[in-house]
C-alpha positions as a Markdown table, in Angstrom:
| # | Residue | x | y | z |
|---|---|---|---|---|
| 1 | Unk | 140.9 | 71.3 | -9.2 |
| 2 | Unk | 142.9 | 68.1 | -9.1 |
| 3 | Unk | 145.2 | 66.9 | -7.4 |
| 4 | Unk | 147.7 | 68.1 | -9.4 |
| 5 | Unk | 146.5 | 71.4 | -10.1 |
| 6 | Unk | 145.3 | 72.0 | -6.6 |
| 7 | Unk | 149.3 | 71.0 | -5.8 |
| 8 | Unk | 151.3 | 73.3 | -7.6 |
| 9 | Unk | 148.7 | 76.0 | -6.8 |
| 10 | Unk | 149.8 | 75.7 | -3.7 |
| 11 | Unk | 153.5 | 75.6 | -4.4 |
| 12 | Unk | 153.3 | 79.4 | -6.4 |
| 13 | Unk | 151.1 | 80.9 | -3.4 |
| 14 | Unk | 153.5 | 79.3 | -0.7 |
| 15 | Unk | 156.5 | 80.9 | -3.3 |
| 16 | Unk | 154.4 | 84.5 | -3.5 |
| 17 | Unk | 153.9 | 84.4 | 0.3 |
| 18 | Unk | 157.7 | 83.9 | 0.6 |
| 19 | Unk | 158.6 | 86.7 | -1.4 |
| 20 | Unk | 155.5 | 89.2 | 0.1 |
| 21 | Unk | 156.6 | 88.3 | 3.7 |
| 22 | Unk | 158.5 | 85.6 | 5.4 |
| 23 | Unk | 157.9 | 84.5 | 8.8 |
| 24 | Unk | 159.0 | 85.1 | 11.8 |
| 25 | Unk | 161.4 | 83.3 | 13.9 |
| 26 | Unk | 159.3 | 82.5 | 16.6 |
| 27 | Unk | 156.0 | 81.3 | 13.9 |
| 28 | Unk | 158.7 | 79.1 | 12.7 |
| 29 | Unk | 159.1 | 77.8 | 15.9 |
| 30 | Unk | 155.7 | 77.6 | 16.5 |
| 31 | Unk | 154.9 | 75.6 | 13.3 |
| 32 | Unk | 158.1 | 73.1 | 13.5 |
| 33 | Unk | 156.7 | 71.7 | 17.5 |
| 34 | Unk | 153.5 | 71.3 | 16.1 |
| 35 | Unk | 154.2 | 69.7 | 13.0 |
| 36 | Unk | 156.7 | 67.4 | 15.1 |
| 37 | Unk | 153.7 | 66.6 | 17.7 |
| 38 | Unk | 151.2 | 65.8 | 15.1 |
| 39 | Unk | 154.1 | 63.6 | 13.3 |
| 40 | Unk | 153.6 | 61.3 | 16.6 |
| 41 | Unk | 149.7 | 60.9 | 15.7 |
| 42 | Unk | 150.3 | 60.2 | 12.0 |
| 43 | Unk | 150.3 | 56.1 | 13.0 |
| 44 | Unk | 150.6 | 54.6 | 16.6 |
| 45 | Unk | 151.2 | 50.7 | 16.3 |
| 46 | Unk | 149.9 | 50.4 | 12.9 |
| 47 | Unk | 146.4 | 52.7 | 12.9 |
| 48 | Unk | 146.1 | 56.0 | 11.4 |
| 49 | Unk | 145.6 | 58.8 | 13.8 |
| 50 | Unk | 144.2 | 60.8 | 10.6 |
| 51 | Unk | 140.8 | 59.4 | 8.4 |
| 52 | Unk | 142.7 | 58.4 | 4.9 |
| 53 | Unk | 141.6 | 56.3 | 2.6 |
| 54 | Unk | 143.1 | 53.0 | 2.9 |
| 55 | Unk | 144.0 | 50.9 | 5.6 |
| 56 | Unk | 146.6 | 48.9 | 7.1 |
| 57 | Unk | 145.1 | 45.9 | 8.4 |
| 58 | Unk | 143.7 | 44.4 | 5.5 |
| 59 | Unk | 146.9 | 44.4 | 3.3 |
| 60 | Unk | 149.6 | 43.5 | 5.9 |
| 61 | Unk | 151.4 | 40.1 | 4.7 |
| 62 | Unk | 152.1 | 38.5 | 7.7 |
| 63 | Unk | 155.2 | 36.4 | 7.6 |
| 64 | Unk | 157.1 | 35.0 | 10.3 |
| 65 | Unk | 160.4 | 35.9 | 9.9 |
| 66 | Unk | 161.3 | 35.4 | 13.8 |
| 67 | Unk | 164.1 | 32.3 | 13.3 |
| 68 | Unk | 166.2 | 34.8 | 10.6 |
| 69 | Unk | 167.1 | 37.8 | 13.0 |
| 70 | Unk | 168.0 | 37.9 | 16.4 |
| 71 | Unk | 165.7 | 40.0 | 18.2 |
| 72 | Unk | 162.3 | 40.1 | 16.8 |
| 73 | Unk | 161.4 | 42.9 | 18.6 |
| 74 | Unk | 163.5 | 45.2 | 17.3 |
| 75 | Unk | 161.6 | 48.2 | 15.2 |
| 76 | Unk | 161.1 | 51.5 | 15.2 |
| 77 | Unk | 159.8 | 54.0 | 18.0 |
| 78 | Unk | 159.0 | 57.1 | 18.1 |
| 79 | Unk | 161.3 | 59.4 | 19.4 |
| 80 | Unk | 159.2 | 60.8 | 22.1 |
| 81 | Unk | 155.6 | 59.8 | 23.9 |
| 82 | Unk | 152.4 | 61.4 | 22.3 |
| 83 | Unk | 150.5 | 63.8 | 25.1 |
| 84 | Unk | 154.4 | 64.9 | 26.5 |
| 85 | Unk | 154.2 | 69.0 | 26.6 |
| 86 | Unk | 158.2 | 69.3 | 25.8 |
| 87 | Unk | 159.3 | 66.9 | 22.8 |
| 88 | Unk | 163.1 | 66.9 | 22.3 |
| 89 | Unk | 164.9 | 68.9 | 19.5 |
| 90 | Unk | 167.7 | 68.5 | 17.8 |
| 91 | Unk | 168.7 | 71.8 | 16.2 |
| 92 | Unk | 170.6 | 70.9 | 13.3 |
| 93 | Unk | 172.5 | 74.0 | 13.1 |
| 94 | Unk | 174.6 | 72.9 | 16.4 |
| 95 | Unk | 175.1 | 69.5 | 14.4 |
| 96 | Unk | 174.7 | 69.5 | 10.8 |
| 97 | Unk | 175.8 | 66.6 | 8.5 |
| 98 | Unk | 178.0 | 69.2 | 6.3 |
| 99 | Unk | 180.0 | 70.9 | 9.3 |
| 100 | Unk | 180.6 | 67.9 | 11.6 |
| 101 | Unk | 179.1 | 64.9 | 10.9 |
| 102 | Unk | 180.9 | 65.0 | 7.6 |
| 103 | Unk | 183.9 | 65.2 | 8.4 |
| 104 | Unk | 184.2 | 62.8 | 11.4 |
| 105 | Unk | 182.8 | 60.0 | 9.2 |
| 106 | Unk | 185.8 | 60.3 | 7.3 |
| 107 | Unk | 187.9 | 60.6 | 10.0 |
| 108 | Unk | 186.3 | 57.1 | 11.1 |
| 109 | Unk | 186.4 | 55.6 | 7.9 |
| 110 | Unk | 188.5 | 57.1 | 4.9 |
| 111 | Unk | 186.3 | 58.8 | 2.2 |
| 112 | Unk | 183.4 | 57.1 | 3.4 |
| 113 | Unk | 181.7 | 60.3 | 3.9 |
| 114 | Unk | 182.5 | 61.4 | 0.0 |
| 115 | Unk | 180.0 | 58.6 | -0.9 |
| 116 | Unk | 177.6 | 59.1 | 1.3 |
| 117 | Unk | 177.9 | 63.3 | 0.5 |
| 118 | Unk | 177.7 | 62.5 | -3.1 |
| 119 | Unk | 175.1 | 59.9 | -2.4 |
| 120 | Unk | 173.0 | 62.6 | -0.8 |
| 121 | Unk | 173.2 | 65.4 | -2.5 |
| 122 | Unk | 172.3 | 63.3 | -6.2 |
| 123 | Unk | 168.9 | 61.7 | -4.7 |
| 124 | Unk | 168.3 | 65.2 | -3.2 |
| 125 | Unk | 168.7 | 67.2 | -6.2 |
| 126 | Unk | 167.5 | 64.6 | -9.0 |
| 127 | Unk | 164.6 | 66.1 | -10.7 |
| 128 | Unk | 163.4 | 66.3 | -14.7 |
| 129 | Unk | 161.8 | 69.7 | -14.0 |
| 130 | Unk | 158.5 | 67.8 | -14.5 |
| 131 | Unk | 155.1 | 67.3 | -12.2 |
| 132 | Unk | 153.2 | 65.0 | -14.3 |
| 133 | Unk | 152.5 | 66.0 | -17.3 |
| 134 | Unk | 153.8 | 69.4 | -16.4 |
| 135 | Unk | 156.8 | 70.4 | -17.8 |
| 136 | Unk | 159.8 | 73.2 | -16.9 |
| 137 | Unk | 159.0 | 73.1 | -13.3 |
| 138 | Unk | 160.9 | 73.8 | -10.3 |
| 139 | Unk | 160.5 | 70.7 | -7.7 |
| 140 | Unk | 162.9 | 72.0 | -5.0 |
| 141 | Unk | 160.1 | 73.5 | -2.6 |
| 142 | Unk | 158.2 | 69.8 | -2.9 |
| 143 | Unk | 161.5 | 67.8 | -2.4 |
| 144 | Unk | 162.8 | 69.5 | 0.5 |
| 145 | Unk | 159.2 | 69.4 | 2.1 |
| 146 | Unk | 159.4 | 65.9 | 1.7 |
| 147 | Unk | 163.4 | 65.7 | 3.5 |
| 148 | Unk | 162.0 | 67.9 | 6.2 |
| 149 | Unk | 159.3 | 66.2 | 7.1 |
| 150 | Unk | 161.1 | 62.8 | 7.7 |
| 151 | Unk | 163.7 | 64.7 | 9.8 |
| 152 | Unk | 160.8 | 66.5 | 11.9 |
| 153 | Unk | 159.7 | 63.2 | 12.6 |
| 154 | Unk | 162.9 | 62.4 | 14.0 |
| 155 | Unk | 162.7 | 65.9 | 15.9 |
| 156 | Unk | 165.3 | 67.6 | 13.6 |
| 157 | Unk | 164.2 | 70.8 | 13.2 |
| 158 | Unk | 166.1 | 73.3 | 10.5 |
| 159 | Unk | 165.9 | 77.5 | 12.0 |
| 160 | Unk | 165.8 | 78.8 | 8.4 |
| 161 | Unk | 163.2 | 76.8 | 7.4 |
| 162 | Unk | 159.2 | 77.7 | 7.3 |
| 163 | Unk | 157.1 | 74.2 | 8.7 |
| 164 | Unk | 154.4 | 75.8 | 7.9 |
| 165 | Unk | 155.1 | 74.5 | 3.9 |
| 166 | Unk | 154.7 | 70.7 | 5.0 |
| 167 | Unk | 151.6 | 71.5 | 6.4 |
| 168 | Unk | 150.4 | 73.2 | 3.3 |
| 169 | Unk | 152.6 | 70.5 | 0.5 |
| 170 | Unk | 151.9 | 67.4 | 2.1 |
| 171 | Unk | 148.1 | 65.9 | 2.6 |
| 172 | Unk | 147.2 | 63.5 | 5.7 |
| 173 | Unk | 147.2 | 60.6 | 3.1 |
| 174 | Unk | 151.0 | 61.4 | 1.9 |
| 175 | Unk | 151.9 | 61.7 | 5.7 |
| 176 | Unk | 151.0 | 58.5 | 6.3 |
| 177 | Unk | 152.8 | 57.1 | 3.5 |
| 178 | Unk | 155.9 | 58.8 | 4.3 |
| 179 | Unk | 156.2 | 57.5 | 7.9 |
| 180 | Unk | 155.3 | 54.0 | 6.8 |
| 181 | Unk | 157.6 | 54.0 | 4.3 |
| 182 | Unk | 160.2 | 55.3 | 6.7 |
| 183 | Unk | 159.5 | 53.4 | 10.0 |
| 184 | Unk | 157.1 | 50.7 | 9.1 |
| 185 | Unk | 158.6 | 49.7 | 5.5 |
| 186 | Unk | 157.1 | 46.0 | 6.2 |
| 187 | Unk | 153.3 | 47.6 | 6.1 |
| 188 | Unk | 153.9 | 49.0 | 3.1 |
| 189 | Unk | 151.5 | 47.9 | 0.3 |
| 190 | Unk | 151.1 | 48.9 | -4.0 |
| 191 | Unk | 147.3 | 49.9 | -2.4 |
| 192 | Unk | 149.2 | 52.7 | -0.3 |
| 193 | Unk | 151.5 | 53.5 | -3.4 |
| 194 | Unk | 148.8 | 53.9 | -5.9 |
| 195 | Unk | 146.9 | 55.8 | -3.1 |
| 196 | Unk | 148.3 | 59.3 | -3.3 |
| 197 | Unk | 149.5 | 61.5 | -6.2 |
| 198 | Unk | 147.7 | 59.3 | -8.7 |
| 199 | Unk | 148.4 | 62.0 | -11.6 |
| 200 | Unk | 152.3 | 61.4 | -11.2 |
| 201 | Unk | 154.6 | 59.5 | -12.9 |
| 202 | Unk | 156.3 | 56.3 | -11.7 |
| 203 | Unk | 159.3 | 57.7 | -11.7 |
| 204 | Unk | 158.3 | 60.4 | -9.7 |
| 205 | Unk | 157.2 | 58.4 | -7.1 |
| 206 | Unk | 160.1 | 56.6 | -7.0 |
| 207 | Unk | 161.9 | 59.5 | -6.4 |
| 208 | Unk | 160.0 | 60.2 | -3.3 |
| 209 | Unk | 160.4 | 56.9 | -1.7 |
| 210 | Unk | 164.5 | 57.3 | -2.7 |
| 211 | Unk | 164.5 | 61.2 | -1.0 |
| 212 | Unk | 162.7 | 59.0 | 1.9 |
| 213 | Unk | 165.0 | 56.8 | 2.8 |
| 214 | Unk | 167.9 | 59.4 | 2.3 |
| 215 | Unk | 166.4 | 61.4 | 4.6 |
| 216 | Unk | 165.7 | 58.6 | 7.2 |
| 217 | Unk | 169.7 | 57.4 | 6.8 |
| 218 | Unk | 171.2 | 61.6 | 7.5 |
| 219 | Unk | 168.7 | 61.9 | 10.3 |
| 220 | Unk | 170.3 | 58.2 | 12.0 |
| 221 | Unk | 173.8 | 59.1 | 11.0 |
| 222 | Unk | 173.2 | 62.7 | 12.4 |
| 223 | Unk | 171.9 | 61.3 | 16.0 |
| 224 | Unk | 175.1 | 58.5 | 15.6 |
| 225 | Unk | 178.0 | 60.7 | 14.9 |
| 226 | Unk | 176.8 | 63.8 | 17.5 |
| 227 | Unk | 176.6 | 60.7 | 20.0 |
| 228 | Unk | 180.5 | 60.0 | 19.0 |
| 229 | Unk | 181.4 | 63.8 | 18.9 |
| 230 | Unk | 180.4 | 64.0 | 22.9 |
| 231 | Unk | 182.1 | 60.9 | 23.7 |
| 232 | Unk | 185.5 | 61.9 | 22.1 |
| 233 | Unk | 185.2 | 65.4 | 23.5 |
């Protein structure tokens, strides 16, 4: 099979399974702190964990961009230390962006969080029904794999949903993308781009980096604004 194919046939067995029997609870469980711990491995000061077919080192531009920002330093870490037995959670359901963060954006900034609601929701749901040259097909089990997964990585974890499907949607090679996309954006390269899902569309692709970066911006504003909502209460 390609890519492709070998894709969506995963997406109507993982659908099927769904239907026959969902999981439990506690597998869910299970799969999200796994998921999250491998999520730590994916790349660790710019080398893959994971064998994938490209490399950083050889495509990294290195510019000096020191004298324009004020701490050179500053980048992203990850959330917790690889080998640590009990990684931190945040359950959305005690915070979620819809219930509370929402609403105490706008309280902070009138209709601010209309924008970014509306903002959301649009890259979220944007789709043409398409997967390549497939037509009249239903994306949403792809695109929220894709939101997920940049929120596990952040240690969001979601109770009604099965992280078993990231495992099953997204390949080592996309994994890497994704977290260098959304932590490392600077090592990003057209070699990484062109790297994974070579069947799809531009646009499609495009798509992915946008739900990306979405995803990245709910997951800050979600840790921001529960920070606030303890320090007014």
């Amino acid at each position: 099979l390609s890519e492709l194919e070998a894709l969506m046939e995963r997406m109507k067995r993982l659908q099927e399974d769904k239907e026959d029997e969902e999981a439990s609870q506690e597998e869910m469980a299970t799969r999200f702190e796994k998921e999250k711990k491998e999520s730590l491995l994916v790349i660790s000061g710019g080398i893959c964990a994971f064998p994938v077919q490209f490399s950083f080192d050889d495509e990294i531009v290195s510019t000096d961009v020191s004298r324009y920002i004020e701490d050179p330093g500053f980048g992203y870490k990850d959330f917790a230390r690889r080998g640590e037995d009990h990684l931190p959670t945040f359950r959305a359901q005690d915070y979620t962006w819809e219930n509370h963060g929402f609403s105490l954006v706008n309280r902070l900034y009138s209709d601010i969080g209309h924008l970014l609601d509306e903002k959301f929701r649009m890259v979220y749901n944007l789709t043409y029904n398409t997967m390549a040259t497939h037509e009249d097909v239903d994306t949403t089990m792809l695109r929220r794999a894709l939101f997920n997964y940049v929120h596990c990585m952040y240690g969001i974890r979601y109770d009604d949903y099965d992280y078993g499907e990231v495992n099953q949607l997204l390949e080592r090679s996309l994994k890497v993308y994704i977290k260098t996309v959304t932590c490392y954006p600077e090592r990003t390269t057209k070699r990484m781009y062109d790297s994974y899902w070579r069947q799809f569309k531009h646009s499609e692709k495009v798509h992915v980096n946008l739900l990306l970066m979405e995803a990245r911006m709910q997951a800050e504003l979600l840790y921001a604004l529960r920070a606030i909502t303890r320090h007014l209460t």
